[in-house]
CSV table of C-alpha atoms in Angstrom, one decimal:
chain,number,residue,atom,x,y,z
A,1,UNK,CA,-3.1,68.4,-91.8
A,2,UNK,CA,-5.9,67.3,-94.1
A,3,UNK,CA,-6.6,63.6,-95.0
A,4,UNK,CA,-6.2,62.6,-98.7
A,5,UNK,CA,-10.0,62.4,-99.0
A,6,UNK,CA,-10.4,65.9,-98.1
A,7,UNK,CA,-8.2,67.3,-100.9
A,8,UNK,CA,-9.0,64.5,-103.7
A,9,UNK,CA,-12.1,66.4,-105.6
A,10,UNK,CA,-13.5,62.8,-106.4
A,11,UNK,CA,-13.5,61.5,-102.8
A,12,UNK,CA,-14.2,64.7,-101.5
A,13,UNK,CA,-17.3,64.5,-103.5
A,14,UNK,CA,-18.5,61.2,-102.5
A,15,UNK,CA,-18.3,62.0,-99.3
A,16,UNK,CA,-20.8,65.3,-99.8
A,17,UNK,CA,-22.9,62.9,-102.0
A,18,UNK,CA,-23.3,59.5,-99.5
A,19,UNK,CA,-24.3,62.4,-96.8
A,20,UNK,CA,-26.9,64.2,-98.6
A,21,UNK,CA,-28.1,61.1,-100.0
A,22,UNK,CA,-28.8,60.0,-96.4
A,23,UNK,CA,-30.0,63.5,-95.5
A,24,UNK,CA,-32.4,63.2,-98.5
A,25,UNK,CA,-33.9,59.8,-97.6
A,26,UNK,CA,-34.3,60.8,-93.6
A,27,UNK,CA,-36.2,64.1,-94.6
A,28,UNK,CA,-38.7,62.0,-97.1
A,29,UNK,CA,-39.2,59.7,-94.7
A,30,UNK,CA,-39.8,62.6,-91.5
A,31,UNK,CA,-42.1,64.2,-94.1
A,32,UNK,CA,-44.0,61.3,-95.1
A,33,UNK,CA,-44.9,60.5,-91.0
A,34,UNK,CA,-45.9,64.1,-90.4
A,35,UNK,CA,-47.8,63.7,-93.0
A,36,UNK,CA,-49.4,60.2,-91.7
A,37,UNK,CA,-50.2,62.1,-88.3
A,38,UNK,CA,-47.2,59.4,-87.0
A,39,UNK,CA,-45.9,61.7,-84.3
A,40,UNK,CA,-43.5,59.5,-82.4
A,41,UNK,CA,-42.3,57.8,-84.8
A,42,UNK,CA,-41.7,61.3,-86.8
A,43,UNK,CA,-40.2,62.4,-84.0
A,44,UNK,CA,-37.2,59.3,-83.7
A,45,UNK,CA,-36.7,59.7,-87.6
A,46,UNK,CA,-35.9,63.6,-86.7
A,47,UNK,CA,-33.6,62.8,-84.0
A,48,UNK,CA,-32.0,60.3,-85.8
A,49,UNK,CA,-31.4,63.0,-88.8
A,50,UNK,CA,-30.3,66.1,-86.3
A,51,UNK,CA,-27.8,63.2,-85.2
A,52,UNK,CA,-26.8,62.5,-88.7
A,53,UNK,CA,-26.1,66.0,-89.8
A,54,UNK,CA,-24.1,66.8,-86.5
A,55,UNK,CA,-22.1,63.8,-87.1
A,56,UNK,CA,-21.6,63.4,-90.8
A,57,UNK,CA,-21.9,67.1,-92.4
A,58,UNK,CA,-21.3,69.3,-89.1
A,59,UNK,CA,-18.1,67.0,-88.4
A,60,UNK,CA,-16.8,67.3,-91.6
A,61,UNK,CA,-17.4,70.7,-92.1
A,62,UNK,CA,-15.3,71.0,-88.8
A,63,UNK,CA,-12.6,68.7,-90.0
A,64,UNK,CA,-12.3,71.1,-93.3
A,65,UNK,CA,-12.1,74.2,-91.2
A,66,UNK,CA,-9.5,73.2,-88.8
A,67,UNK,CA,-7.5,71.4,-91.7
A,68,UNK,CA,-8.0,71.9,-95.2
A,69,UNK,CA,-8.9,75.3,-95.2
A,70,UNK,CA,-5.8,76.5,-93.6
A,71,UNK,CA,-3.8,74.3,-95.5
A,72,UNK,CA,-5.8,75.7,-98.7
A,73,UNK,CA,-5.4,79.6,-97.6
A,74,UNK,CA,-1.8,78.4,-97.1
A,75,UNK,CA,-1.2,77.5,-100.4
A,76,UNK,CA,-3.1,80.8,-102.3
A,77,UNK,CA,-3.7,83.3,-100.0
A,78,UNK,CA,-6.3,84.5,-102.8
A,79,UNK,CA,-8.5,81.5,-101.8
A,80,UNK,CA,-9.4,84.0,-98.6
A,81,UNK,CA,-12.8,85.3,-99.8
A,82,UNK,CA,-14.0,81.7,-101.2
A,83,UNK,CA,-13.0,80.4,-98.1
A,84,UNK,CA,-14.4,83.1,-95.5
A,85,UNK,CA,-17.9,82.4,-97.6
A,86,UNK,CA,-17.2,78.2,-97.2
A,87,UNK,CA,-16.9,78.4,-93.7
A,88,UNK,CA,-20.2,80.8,-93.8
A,89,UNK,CA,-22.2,78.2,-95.1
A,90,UNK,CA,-20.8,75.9,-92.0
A,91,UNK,CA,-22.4,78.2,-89.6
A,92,UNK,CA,-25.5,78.9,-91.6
A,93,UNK,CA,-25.9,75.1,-91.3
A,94,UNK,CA,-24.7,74.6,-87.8
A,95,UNK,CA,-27.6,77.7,-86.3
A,96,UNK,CA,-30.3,75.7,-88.4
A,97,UNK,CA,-29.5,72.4,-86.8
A,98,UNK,CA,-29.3,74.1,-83.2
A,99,UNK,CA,-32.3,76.2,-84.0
A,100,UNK,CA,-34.1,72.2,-84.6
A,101,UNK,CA,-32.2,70.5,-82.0
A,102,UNK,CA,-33.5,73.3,-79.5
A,103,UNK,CA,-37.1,72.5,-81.0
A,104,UNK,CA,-36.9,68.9,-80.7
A,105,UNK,CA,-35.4,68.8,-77.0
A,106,UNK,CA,-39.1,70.6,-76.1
A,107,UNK,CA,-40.8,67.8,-78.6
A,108,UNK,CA,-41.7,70.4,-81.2
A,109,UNK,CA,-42.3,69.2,-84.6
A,110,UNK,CA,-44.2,70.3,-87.0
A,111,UNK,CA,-43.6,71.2,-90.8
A,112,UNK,CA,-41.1,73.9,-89.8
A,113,UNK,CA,-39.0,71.4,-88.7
A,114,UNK,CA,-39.4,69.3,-92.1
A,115,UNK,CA,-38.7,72.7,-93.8
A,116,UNK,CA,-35.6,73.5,-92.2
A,117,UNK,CA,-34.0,70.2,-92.9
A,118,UNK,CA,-34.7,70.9,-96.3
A,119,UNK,CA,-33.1,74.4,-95.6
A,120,UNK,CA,-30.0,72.0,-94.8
A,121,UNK,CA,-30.2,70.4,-97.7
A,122,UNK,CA,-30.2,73.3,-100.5
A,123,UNK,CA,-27.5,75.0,-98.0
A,124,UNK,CA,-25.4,72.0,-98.2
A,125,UNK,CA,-25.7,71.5,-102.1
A,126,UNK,CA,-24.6,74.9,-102.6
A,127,UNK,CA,-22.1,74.7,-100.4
A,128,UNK,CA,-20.5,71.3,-102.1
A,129,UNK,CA,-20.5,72.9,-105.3
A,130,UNK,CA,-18.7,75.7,-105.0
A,131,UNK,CA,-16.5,73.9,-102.4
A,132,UNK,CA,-15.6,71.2,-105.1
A,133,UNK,CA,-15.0,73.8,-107.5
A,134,UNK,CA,-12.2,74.4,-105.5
A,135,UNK,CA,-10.1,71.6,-104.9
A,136,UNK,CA,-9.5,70.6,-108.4
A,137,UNK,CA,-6.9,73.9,-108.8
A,138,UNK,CA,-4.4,72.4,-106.8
């Protein structure tokens, strides 16, 4: 079973908000030292924001899937389609933050990197739209 924060479009929403926000600043701030030619320290900030999205967004997108979707397909079994395409944008996040995490465990970065955590970003906005969209119907 979902928490109440989950199914609460309000809360539900702050949560997507704090995260990107924090996803947001850490991207700036990665671009900003590639930019500078600050390689180390560009590197840290990147580890630092893979480790964010695995533990804030990636978590909770998991948390959604093993709970509130169910409970959500439970409820309308028309809510399949929106939900199958939800879960989509999980693992379209999930294989860009491998495809960096793979990168940065060789010490590759480089504005691809910067670019696909922006990639994460626009993916994620999308996704909390359409996701909030949904939770106010029930």
């Amino acid at each position: 079973m979902s928490g109440p924060s989950l199914r609460r479009a309000d809360s539900h929403s702050s949560i997507h908000e704090a995260a990107l926000n924090e996803a947001r600043d850490l991207t700036d701030l990665l671009a900003q030292l590639l930019g500078k030619n600050l390689h180390a320290e560009a590197l840290k900030t990147a580890l630092i924001l893979l480790e964010h999205w695995e533990t804030r967004t990636l978590a909770h997108a998991q948390a959604e899937e093993e709970g509130l979707y169910p409970e959500l397909l439970a409820e309308n079994e028309n809510m399949k389609d929106k939900l199958t395409a939800l879960a989509r944008d999980h693992d379209l996040m999930r294989k860009l933050a491998q495809a960096v995490k793979k990168d940065l465990q060789q010490e590759k970065l480089d504005r691809q990197t910067v670019r696909q955590f922006y990639a994460l970003i626009c993916i994620d906005e999308i996704h909390n739209h359409e996701e909030e969209s949904v939770l106010p119907h029930h």
